[in-house]
PDB file of C-alpha atoms and ligand atoms in Angstrom:
ATOM      1  CA  MET A   1     151.480 177.172 210.944  1.00  0.00           C
ATOM      2  CA  GLU A   2     154.874 179.003 212.035  1.00  0.00           C
ATOM      3  CA  VAL A   3     155.856 179.551 215.287  1.00  0.00           C
ATOM      4  CA  VAL A   4     158.949 182.362 216.174  1.00  0.00           C
ATOM      5  CA  THR A   5     160.440 183.369 219.417  1.00  0.00           C
ATOM      6  CA  ALA A   6     161.734 186.655 219.561  1.00  0.00           C
ATOM      7  CA  LYS A   7     165.486 185.664 220.226  1.00  0.00           C
ATOM      8  CA  SER A   8     165.870 188.894 222.874  1.00  0.00           C
ATOM      9  CA  ALA A   9     162.650 186.909 224.953  1.00  0.00           C
ATOM     10  CA  GLY A  10     163.192 186.812 228.392  1.00  0.00           C
ATOM     11  CA  PHE A  11     165.258 187.401 231.612  1.00  0.00           C
ATOM     12  CA  CYS A  12     167.530 190.049 230.604  1.00  0.00           C
ATOM     13  CA  PHE A  13     171.577 190.690 231.807  1.00  0.00           C
ATOM     14  CA  GLY A  14     170.564 192.409 235.185  1.00  0.00           C
ATOM     15  CA  VAL A  15     168.126 190.246 236.239  1.00  0.00           C
ATOM     16  CA  ILE A  16     170.192 187.370 235.884  1.00  0.00           C
ATOM     17  CA  ARG A  17     172.984 188.876 237.636  1.00  0.00           C
ATOM     18  CA  ALA A  18     170.160 189.430 240.408  1.00  0.00           C
ATOM     19  CA  VAL A  19     168.483 186.304 240.879  1.00  0.00           C
ATOM     20  CA  ASP A  20     171.938 184.426 240.117  1.00  0.00           C
ATOM     21  CA  THR A  21     173.281 186.333 243.043  1.00  0.00           C
ATOM     22  CA  VAL A  22     170.144 185.411 245.160  1.00  0.00           C
ATOM     23  CA  TYR A  23     170.523 182.305 244.584  1.00  0.00           C
ATOM     24  CA  GLU A  24     173.983 181.693 245.915  1.00  0.00           C
ATOM     25  CA  LEU A  25     173.293 183.652 249.253  1.00  0.00           C
ATOM     26  CA  SER A  26     170.403 181.352 250.003  1.00  0.00           C
ATOM     27  CA  SER A  27     173.218 178.912 250.076  1.00  0.00           C
ATOM     28  CA  SER A  28     175.051 180.628 252.761  1.00  0.00           C
ATOM     29  CA  GLU A  29     174.447 180.427 256.659  1.00  0.00           C
ATOM     30  CA  LYS A  30     173.663 184.097 256.789  1.00  0.00           C
ATOM     31  CA  ARG A  31     169.563 184.820 256.905  1.00  0.00           C
ATOM     32  CA  ILE A  32     168.728 186.528 253.302  1.00  0.00           C
ATOM     33  CA  TYR A  33     165.539 188.819 252.595  1.00  0.00           C
ATOM     34  CA  THR A  34     165.345 191.211 249.384  1.00  0.00           C
ATOM     35  CA  TYR A  35     164.117 194.531 249.262  1.00  0.00           C
ATOM     36  CA  GLY A  36     160.835 194.198 247.210  1.00  0.00           C
ATOM     37  CA  PRO A  37     160.517 191.210 245.522  1.00  0.00           C
ATOM     38  CA  ILE A  38     163.869 190.232 243.274  1.00  0.00           C
ATOM     39  CA  ILE A  39     162.383 189.367 240.145  1.00  0.00           C
ATOM     40  CA  HIS A  40     158.268 189.717 238.786  1.00  0.00           C
ATOM     41  CA  ASN A  41     157.577 185.984 239.064  1.00  0.00           C
ATOM     42  CA  GLU A  42     156.136 183.948 241.782  1.00  0.00           C
ATOM     43  CA  THR A  43     157.669 180.627 240.651  1.00  0.00           C
ATOM     44  CA  VAL A  44     161.418 182.066 241.056  1.00  0.00           C
ATOM     45  CA  VAL A  45     160.253 184.527 244.500  1.00  0.00           C
ATOM     46  CA  ASP A  46     158.555 180.854 245.485  1.00  0.00           C
ATOM     47  CA  ASP A  47     161.554 178.700 244.565  1.00  0.00           C
ATOM     48  CA  LEU A  48     163.388 181.105 246.852  1.00  0.00           C
ATOM     49  CA  ARG A  49     161.027 181.273 250.159  1.00  0.00           C
ATOM     50  CA  SER A  50     161.557 177.767 249.703  1.00  0.00           C
ATOM     51  CA  ARG A  51     165.645 178.187 250.088  1.00  0.00           C
ATOM     52  CA  GLY A  52     164.504 180.678 253.360  1.00  0.00           C
ATOM     53  CA  VAL A  53     165.164 183.722 251.338  1.00  0.00           C
ATOM     54  CA  GLY A  54     162.914 186.098 252.938  1.00  0.00           C
ATOM     55  CA  ILE A  55     160.974 189.324 251.727  1.00  0.00           C
ATOM     56  CA  VAL A  56     160.821 193.144 253.166  1.00  0.00           C
ATOM     57  CA  ASN A  57     159.334 196.094 251.589  1.00  0.00           C
ATOM     58  CA  SER A  58     159.553 198.957 253.638  1.00  0.00           C
ATOM     59  CA  LEU A  59     162.331 200.090 256.068  1.00  0.00           C
ATOM     60  CA  GLU A  60     160.195 199.709 258.943  1.00  0.00           C
ATOM     61  CA  GLU A  61     159.852 196.007 258.407  1.00  0.00           C
ATOM     62  CA  ILE A  62     163.906 196.636 258.276  1.00  0.00           C
ATOM     63  CA  ARG A  63     164.128 197.727 261.234  1.00  0.00           C
ATOM     64  CA  CYS A  64     162.369 194.954 263.148  1.00  0.00           C
ATOM     65  CA  LEU A  65     165.051 192.310 261.994  1.00  0.00           C
ATOM     66  CA  ASP A  66     168.334 191.654 263.606  1.00  0.00           C
ATOM     67  CA  PRO A  67     171.303 193.147 261.500  1.00  0.00           C
ATOM     68  CA  ALA A  68     173.476 191.037 262.810  1.00  0.00           C
ATOM     69  CA  ASP A  69     173.968 187.754 260.258  1.00  0.00           C
ATOM     70  CA  THR A  70     171.360 189.768 258.332  1.00  0.00           C
ATOM     71  CA  VAL A  71     172.340 190.486 254.556  1.00  0.00           C
ATOM     72  CA  ILE A  72     169.447 192.600 252.985  1.00  0.00           C
ATOM     73  CA  VAL A  73     169.547 192.504 248.638  1.00  0.00           C
ATOM     74  CA  ILE A  74     168.910 195.874 246.666  1.00  0.00           C
ATOM     75  CA  ARG A  75     167.550 194.624 243.818  1.00  0.00           C
ATOM     76  CA  SER A  76     168.306 195.527 240.073  1.00  0.00           C
ATOM     77  CA  HIS A  77     166.188 198.060 239.824  1.00  0.00           C
ATOM     78  CA  GLY A  78     167.319 199.883 242.626  1.00  0.00           C
ATOM     79  CA  VAL A  79     166.895 201.896 245.807  1.00  0.00           C
ATOM     80  CA  SER A  80     167.085 206.275 246.448  1.00  0.00           C
ATOM     81  CA  GLU A  81     170.471 207.241 248.476  1.00  0.00           C
ATOM     82  CA  GLN A  82     168.472 207.641 251.195  1.00  0.00           C
ATOM     83  CA  ILE A  83     166.655 204.206 251.493  1.00  0.00           C
ATOM     84  CA  TYR A  84     170.639 202.982 250.800  1.00  0.00           C
ATOM     85  CA  ASP A  85     171.803 204.810 253.724  1.00  0.00           C
ATOM     86  CA  GLU A  86     169.173 203.807 256.416  1.00  0.00           C
ATOM     87  CA  ILE A  87     169.922 200.081 255.868  1.00  0.00           C
ATOM     88  CA  ALA A  88     173.709 200.738 255.917  1.00  0.00           C
ATOM     89  CA  GLY A  89     173.295 202.859 258.986  1.00  0.00           C
ATOM     90  CA  LEU A  90     171.269 200.224 260.843  1.00  0.00           C
ATOM     91  CA  GLY A  91     174.119 197.560 260.845  1.00  0.00           C
ATOM     92  CA  PHE A  92     172.729 195.542 258.175  1.00  0.00           C
ATOM     93  CA  GLU A  93     175.012 193.982 255.414  1.00  0.00           C
ATOM     94  CA  ILE A  94     173.636 195.072 251.937  1.00  0.00           C
ATOM     95  CA  VAL A  95     174.499 193.573 249.072  1.00  0.00           C
ATOM     96  CA  ASP A  96     173.312 195.402 246.269  1.00  0.00           C
ATOM     97  CA  THR A  97     172.450 194.035 242.673  1.00  0.00           C
ATOM     98  CA  THR A  98     171.173 197.333 240.836  1.00  0.00           C
ATOM     99  CA  CYS A  99     171.436 197.111 237.103  1.00  0.00           C
ATOM    100  CA  PRO A 100     174.579 198.749 236.130  1.00  0.00           C
ATOM    101  CA  PHE A 101     172.667 200.618 233.865  1.00  0.00           C
ATOM    102  CA  VAL A 102     170.083 201.856 236.410  1.00  0.00           C
ATOM    103  CA  LYS A 103     173.844 202.665 238.560  1.00  0.00           C
ATOM    104  CA  ARG A 104     175.341 204.831 235.530  1.00  0.00           C
ATOM    105  CA  ILE A 105     171.931 206.790 235.848  1.00  0.00           C
ATOM    106  CA  HIS A 106     172.048 207.625 239.584  1.00  0.00           C
ATOM    107  CA  ASP A 107     175.497 208.534 239.106  1.00  0.00           C
ATOM    108  CA  ALA A 108     174.622 210.610 236.094  1.00  0.00           C
ATOM    109  CA  VAL A 109     171.684 212.586 238.123  1.00  0.00           C
ATOM    110  CA  ARG A 110     173.590 212.759 241.335  1.00  0.00           C
ATOM    111  CA  GLU A 111     176.409 214.821 239.139  1.00  0.00           C
ATOM    112  CA  ALA A 112     174.442 216.516 237.417  1.00  0.00           C
ATOM    113  CA  SER A 113     172.174 218.211 240.197  1.00  0.00           C
ATOM    114  CA  GLU A 114     175.204 218.697 241.910  1.00  0.00           C
ATOM    115  CA  ASN A 115     176.779 220.859 239.308  1.00  0.00           C
ATOM    116  CA  GLY A 116     173.319 223.005 239.962  1.00  0.00           C
ATOM    117  CA  GLU A 117     171.457 221.709 236.873  1.00  0.00           C
ATOM    118  CA  GLU A 118     167.625 220.528 236.987  1.00  0.00           C
ATOM    119  CA  ILE A 119     166.660 216.726 236.413  1.00  0.00           C
ATOM    120  CA  LEU A 120     163.977 215.728 233.958  1.00  0.00           C
ATOM    121  CA  ILE A 121     163.521 211.718 234.322  1.00  0.00           C
ATOM    122  CA  LEU A 122     160.844 210.043 231.447  1.00  0.00           C
ATOM    123  CA  GLY A 123     159.093 206.951 233.257  1.00  0.00           C
ATOM    124  CA  SER A 124     156.743 206.368 235.460  1.00  0.00           C
ATOM    125  CA  PRO A 125     156.306 207.954 238.884  1.00  0.00           C
ATOM    126  CA  GLU A 126     155.603 205.348 241.135  1.00  0.00           C
ATOM    127  CA  HIS A 127     158.093 203.169 239.253  1.00  0.00           C
ATOM    128  CA  PRO A 128     160.332 201.589 242.066  1.00  0.00           C
ATOM    129  CA  GLU A 129     163.141 202.214 239.398  1.00  0.00           C
ATOM    130  CA  VAL A 130     162.345 205.569 238.902  1.00  0.00           C
ATOM    131  CA  GLU A 131     161.684 206.242 242.680  1.00  0.00           C
ATOM    132  CA  GLY A 132     165.184 204.990 243.341  1.00  0.00           C
ATOM    133  CA  ILE A 133     166.609 207.853 240.682  1.00  0.00           C
ATOM    134  CA  MET A 134     164.478 210.488 242.332  1.00  0.00           C
ATOM    135  CA  GLY A 135     166.357 209.472 245.212  1.00  0.00           C
ATOM    136  CA  TRP A 136     170.168 209.972 243.916  1.00  0.00           C
ATOM    137  CA  CYS A 137     168.806 213.524 242.619  1.00  0.00           C
ATOM    138  CA  HIS A 138     170.406 216.686 244.888  1.00  0.00           C
ATOM    139  CA  GLY A 139     167.970 219.012 243.601  1.00  0.00           C
ATOM    140  CA  PRO A 140     164.951 219.944 241.278  1.00  0.00           C
ATOM    141  CA  VAL A 141     163.399 217.010 239.686  1.00  0.00           C
ATOM    142  CA  GLN A 142     160.348 216.200 238.049  1.00  0.00           C
ATOM    143  CA  THR A 143     159.186 213.169 235.842  1.00  0.00           C
ATOM    144  CA  LEU A 144     157.382 212.761 232.740  1.00  0.00           C
ATOM    145  CA  GLU A 145     155.018 210.024 231.956  1.00  0.00           C
ATOM    146  CA  ASP A 146     153.699 210.572 228.161  1.00  0.00           C
ATOM    147  CA  VAL A 147     153.828 212.835 225.415  1.00  0.00           C
ATOM    148  CA  GLU A 148     150.616 214.600 226.583  1.00  0.00           C
ATOM    149  CA  SER A 149     152.174 215.429 229.130  1.00  0.00           C
ATOM    150  CA  ALA A 150     155.523 216.610 227.661  1.00  0.00           C
ATOM    151  CA  LYS A 151     153.708 219.668 225.519  1.00  0.00           C
ATOM    152  CA  SER A 152     152.759 220.786 228.743  1.00  0.00           C
ATOM    153  CA  TYR A 153     156.168 220.794 230.422  1.00  0.00           C
ATOM    154  CA  LYS A 154     157.923 223.548 232.327  1.00  0.00           C
ATOM    155  CA  PRO A 155     161.026 223.255 234.014  1.00  0.00           C
ATOM    156  CA  LEU A 156     160.414 224.394 237.548  1.00  0.00           C
ATOM    157  CA  THR A 157     163.518 226.723 237.619  1.00  0.00           C
ATOM    158  CA  ASP A 158     165.561 228.538 234.891  1.00  0.00           C
ATOM    159  CA  ARG A 159     168.728 225.931 235.548  1.00  0.00           C
ATOM    160  CA  PRO A 160     169.971 223.637 232.376  1.00  0.00           C
ATOM    161  CA  VAL A 161     168.085 220.638 232.427  1.00  0.00           C
ATOM    162  CA  THR A 162     169.180 216.823 232.257  1.00  0.00           C
ATOM    163  CA  LEU A 163     166.862 214.570 230.890  1.00  0.00           C
ATOM    164  CA  VAL A 164     167.190 210.526 231.730  1.00  0.00           C
ATOM    165  CA  SER A 165     164.863 207.987 231.155  1.00  0.00           C
ATOM    166  CA  GLN A 166     163.620 204.754 233.133  1.00  0.00           C
ATOM    167  CA  THR A 167     165.780 201.954 231.546  1.00  0.00           C
ATOM    168  CA  THR A 168     162.512 200.118 229.943  1.00  0.00           C
ATOM    169  CA  PHE A 169     161.198 203.030 228.610  1.00  0.00           C
ATOM    170  CA  ASN A 170     159.485 202.956 225.027  1.00  0.00           C
ATOM    171  CA  HIS A 171     161.666 204.032 222.508  1.00  0.00           C
ATOM    172  CA  LYS A 172     159.512 205.570 219.945  1.00  0.00           C
ATOM    173  CA  LYS A 173     157.898 207.422 223.148  1.00  0.00           C
ATOM    174  CA  PHE A 174     160.728 208.756 224.031  1.00  0.00           C
ATOM    175  CA  GLU A 175     161.791 210.313 220.911  1.00  0.00           C
ATOM    176  CA  ASP A 176     158.478 211.646 220.447  1.00  0.00           C
ATOM    177  CA  ILE A 177     159.254 213.879 223.726  1.00  0.00           C
ATOM    178  CA  VAL A 178     162.610 214.672 223.201  1.00  0.00           C
ATOM    179  CA  GLU A 179     161.381 216.351 219.703  1.00  0.00           C
ATOM    180  CA  ILE A 180     158.474 217.981 221.640  1.00  0.00           C
ATOM    181  CA  LEU A 181     161.267 219.350 224.354  1.00  0.00           C
ATOM    182  CA  ILE A 182     163.567 220.083 221.911  1.00  0.00           C
ATOM    183  CA  SER A 183     160.866 222.325 219.922  1.00  0.00           C
ATOM    184  CA  ALA A 184     160.007 224.041 222.601  1.00  0.00           C
ATOM    185  CA  GLU A 185     163.422 225.306 222.983  1.00  0.00           C
ATOM    186  CA  TYR A 186     164.593 224.669 226.295  1.00  0.00           C
ATOM    187  CA  ASN A 187     167.948 224.004 227.748  1.00  0.00           C
ATOM    188  CA  VAL A 188     167.809 220.186 227.707  1.00  0.00           C
ATOM    189  CA  ASN A 189     170.866 217.654 228.071  1.00  0.00           C
ATOM    190  CA  VAL A 190     169.350 214.665 226.213  1.00  0.00           C
ATOM    191  CA  MET A 191     171.156 211.050 228.097  1.00  0.00           C
ATOM    192  CA  ASN A 192     168.892 208.584 226.758  1.00  0.00           C
ATOM    193  CA  THR A 193     169.435 205.792 229.241  1.00  0.00           C
ATOM    194  CA  ILE A 194     166.837 203.053 227.868  1.00  0.00           C
ATOM    195  CA  CYS A 195     169.231 199.659 228.131  1.00  0.00           C
ATOM    196  CA  ASN A 196     170.154 198.083 225.036  1.00  0.00           C
ATOM    197  CA  ALA A 197     168.631 195.040 226.707  1.00  0.00           C
ATOM    198  CA  THR A 198     165.290 196.959 226.685  1.00  0.00           C
ATOM    199  CA  LEU A 199     166.076 198.718 223.287  1.00  0.00           C
ATOM    200  CA  THR A 200     166.544 194.843 221.418  1.00  0.00           C
ATOM    201  CA  ARG A 201     163.445 193.590 222.885  1.00  0.00           C
ATOM    202  CA  GLN A 202     161.136 195.979 221.906  1.00  0.00           C
ATOM    203  CA  ASN A 203     162.678 196.688 218.277  1.00  0.00           C
ATOM    204  CA  GLU A 204     162.550 192.251 217.827  1.00  0.00           C
ATOM    205  CA  ALA A 205     159.283 192.751 219.464  1.00  0.00           C
ATOM    206  CA  GLU A 206     157.719 195.103 217.057  1.00  0.00           C
ATOM    207  CA  GLU A 207     159.192 193.912 213.770  1.00  0.00           C
ATOM    208  CA  LEU A 208     157.622 190.457 214.882  1.00  0.00           C
ATOM    209  CA  ALA A 209     154.754 191.562 215.542  1.00  0.00           C
ATOM    210  CA  SER A 210     153.935 193.654 211.953  1.00  0.00           C
ATOM    211  CA  ARG A 211     154.671 190.430 210.645  1.00  0.00           C
ATOM    212  CA  ALA A 212     152.598 188.111 212.894  1.00  0.00           C
ATOM    213  CA  ASP A 213     149.032 186.757 213.092  1.00  0.00           C
ATOM    214  CA  VAL A 214     148.845 186.274 216.272  1.00  0.00           C
ATOM    215  CA  MET A 215     151.686 187.917 219.089  1.00  0.00           C
ATOM    216  CA  ILE A 216     151.818 186.068 222.659  1.00  0.00           C
ATOM    217  CA  VAL A 217     153.254 188.334 225.341  1.00  0.00           C
ATOM    218  CA  ILE A 218     154.782 186.998 228.304  1.00  0.00           C
ATOM    219  CA  GLY A 219     155.766 187.965 231.961  1.00  0.00           C
ATOM    220  CA  GLY A 220     154.247 189.068 235.282  1.00  0.00           C
ATOM    221  CA  ARG A 221     151.027 191.468 235.378  1.00  0.00           C
ATOM    222  CA  HIS A 222     153.286 193.707 237.513  1.00  0.00           C
ATOM    223  CA  SER A 223     155.822 193.721 235.488  1.00  0.00           C
ATOM    224  CA  SER A 224     155.694 197.302 233.598  1.00  0.00           C
ATOM    225  CA  ASN A 225     158.606 196.756 230.482  1.00  0.00           C
ATOM    226  CA  THR A 226     156.344 193.514 230.116  1.00  0.00           C
ATOM    227  CA  ARG A 227     153.360 195.721 229.257  1.00  0.00           C
ATOM    228  CA  LYS A 228     155.682 198.204 227.537  1.00  0.00           C
ATOM    229  CA  LEU A 229     156.230 195.337 225.063  1.00  0.00           C
ATOM    230  CA  TYR A 230     152.334 194.747 225.125  1.00  0.00           C
ATOM    231  CA  ASP A 231     151.764 197.831 224.191  1.00  0.00           C
ATOM    232  CA  ILE A 232     154.381 198.007 221.478  1.00  0.00           C
ATOM    233  CA  CYS A 233     153.014 194.416 219.305  1.00  0.00           C
ATOM    234  CA  ALA A 234     149.027 195.661 220.196  1.00  0.00           C
ATOM    235  CA  ALA A 235     149.915 198.718 217.791  1.00  0.00           C
ATOM    236  CA  ARG A 236     150.970 196.202 215.109  1.00  0.00           C
ATOM    237  CA  CYS A 237     149.162 192.928 215.604  1.00  0.00           C
ATOM    238  CA  GLU A 238     145.637 193.262 216.423  1.00  0.00           C
ATOM    239  CA  HIS A 239     145.606 189.445 218.231  1.00  0.00           C
ATOM    240  CA  THR A 240     148.060 190.493 220.856  1.00  0.00           C
ATOM    241  CA  TYR A 241     147.850 188.274 223.670  1.00  0.00           C
ATOM    242  CA  PHE A 242     149.590 189.404 227.311  1.00  0.00           C
ATOM    243  CA  ILE A 243     149.845 186.111 228.993  1.00  0.00           C
ATOM    244  CA  GLU A 244     151.237 185.191 232.585  1.00  0.00           C
ATOM    245  CA  THR A 245     151.476 181.681 233.142  1.00  0.00           C
ATOM    246  CA  LEU A 246     150.451 178.251 230.806  1.00  0.00           C
ATOM    247  CA  ASP A 247     146.374 178.915 231.990  1.00  0.00           C
ATOM    248  CA  ASP A 248     146.203 181.638 230.167  1.00  0.00           C
ATOM    249  CA  LEU A 249     146.846 179.988 227.245  1.00  0.00           C
ATOM    250  CA  ASN A 250     143.198 179.237 226.456  1.00  0.00           C
ATOM    251  CA  LEU A 251     143.002 182.164 224.007  1.00  0.00           C
ATOM    252  CA  GLU A 252     140.359 182.844 221.212  1.00  0.00           C
ATOM    253  CA  VAL A 253     142.277 182.991 218.511  1.00  0.00           C
ATOM    254  CA  PRO A 254     141.521 183.916 214.189  1.00  0.00           C
ATOM    255  CA  LYS A 255     141.207 180.290 212.321  1.00  0.00           C
ATOM    256  CA  SER A 256     143.366 181.113 209.634  1.00  0.00           C
ATOM    257  CA  VAL A 257     146.969 181.486 211.466  1.00  0.00           C
ATOM    258  CA  ARG A 258     150.011 181.457 209.684  1.00  0.00           C
ATOM    259  CA  LEU A 259     152.576 183.155 211.875  1.00  0.00           C
ATOM    260  CA  VAL A 260     152.337 183.282 215.584  1.00  0.00           C
ATOM    261  CA  GLY A 261     154.767 185.564 217.365  1.00  0.00           C
ATOM    262  CA  ILE A 262     156.387 184.775 220.942  1.00  0.00           C
ATOM    263  CA  THR A 263     158.047 188.049 222.942  1.00  0.00           C
ATOM    264  CA  ALA A 264     158.469 188.160 226.848  1.00  0.00           C
ATOM    265  CA  GLY A 265     159.405 190.323 229.495  1.00  0.00           C
ATOM    266  CA  ALA A 266     162.781 190.863 231.360  1.00  0.00           C
ATOM    267  CA  SER A 267     161.119 188.877 234.359  1.00  0.00           C
ATOM    268  CA  THR A 268     160.501 185.888 232.356  1.00  0.00           C
ATOM    269  CA  PRO A 269     162.411 182.460 232.426  1.00  0.00           C
ATOM    270  CA  GLN A 270     163.291 180.837 229.874  1.00  0.00           C
ATOM    271  CA  ASN A 271     161.433 177.259 230.670  1.00  0.00           C
ATOM    272  CA  LEU A 272     157.794 179.525 230.806  1.00  0.00           C
ATOM    273  CA  ILE A 273     158.650 180.834 227.291  1.00  0.00           C
ATOM    274  CA  GLU A 274     159.981 177.125 226.033  1.00  0.00           C
ATOM    275  CA  GLU A 275     156.509 175.905 227.590  1.00  0.00           C
ATOM    276  CA  VAL A 276     153.903 178.148 225.371  1.00  0.00           C
ATOM    277  CA  GLN A 277     156.136 177.908 222.418  1.00  0.00           C
ATOM    278  CA  LYS A 278     155.505 173.689 222.817  1.00  0.00           C
ATOM    279  CA  GLU A 279     151.608 174.174 223.485  1.00  0.00           C
ATOM    280  CA  TRP A 280     151.106 176.583 220.256  1.00  0.00           C
ATOM    281  CA  LYS A 281     153.380 173.899 218.379  1.00  0.00           C
ATOM    282  CA  ASN A 282     151.287 171.064 218.816  1.00  0.00           C
TER     283      ASN A 282
HETATM  284 FE1  F3S B 301     169.318 196.180 233.536  1.00  0.00          FE
HETATM  285 FE2  F3S B 301     167.921 196.689 231.393  1.00  0.00          FE
HETATM  286 FE3  F3S B 301     167.720 194.624 232.885  1.00  0.00          FE
HETATM  287  S1  F3S B 301     168.656 197.691 232.566  1.00  0.00           S
HETATM  288  S2  F3S B 301     167.479 195.113 234.716  1.00  0.00           S
HETATM  289  S3  F3S B 301     169.699 194.853 231.670  1.00  0.00           S
HETATM  290  S4  F3S B 301     166.390 195.325 231.344  1.00  0.00           S
END
């Protein structure tokens, strides 16, 4: 039996950058809080907690903290302009680890909406990254999550529309939705803002899943990029499994397995990927 792990499996550049920053800050004298968990990975979050790094989940919780000597870390998903300004306005020091690929979207939607355009975001409206992007739009904005809703999409105004996407959006869905909007002859300026790390990860997962007998996708249950990877693999490989920890590895797999493929979401640490790999090789 052959076990192949996708080269792009695991932490992406933006997550490494955010997590490393918090580890560095954890050894400072200041009190460190991240706005939401820095990563969808409980092992890393627990380790940071043991080093004194706290988590706040709302502005209300931040208001209960003393701004003196307290640092609020913005994670790689980013936040809305209003949340950013409120935290700064309360006197807290902010360390912003918003991924540069996400920041680029904030700048693009702000500029386009200030120029009078309407914004359309492809992504999940409840995802923190999308909430953040919406919060940098200075005018009408809508979100679209799937091909079905694209068919009934109507702009809110008669202005040109700038379309961006969540950085981890499924690239196939992106193309299908854009095609629907273009054939409906809407005046849409399309910006493909799916990040390269996501694109590579999805393409590799798709290629591996199409030749694997069993496909393992490792990542946090709350990680939307891992769920999307799972969907891509499940469409190509009947025996695709989503696992979060080694304990989930008790799988009912077919007997005649020749190739096992492994991939992992952007928040999955290398050591977990290696442990899963080892288990399969044994
Ligand atoms: Fe950034 Fe892409 Fe990762 S947007 S946080 S490099 S998935």
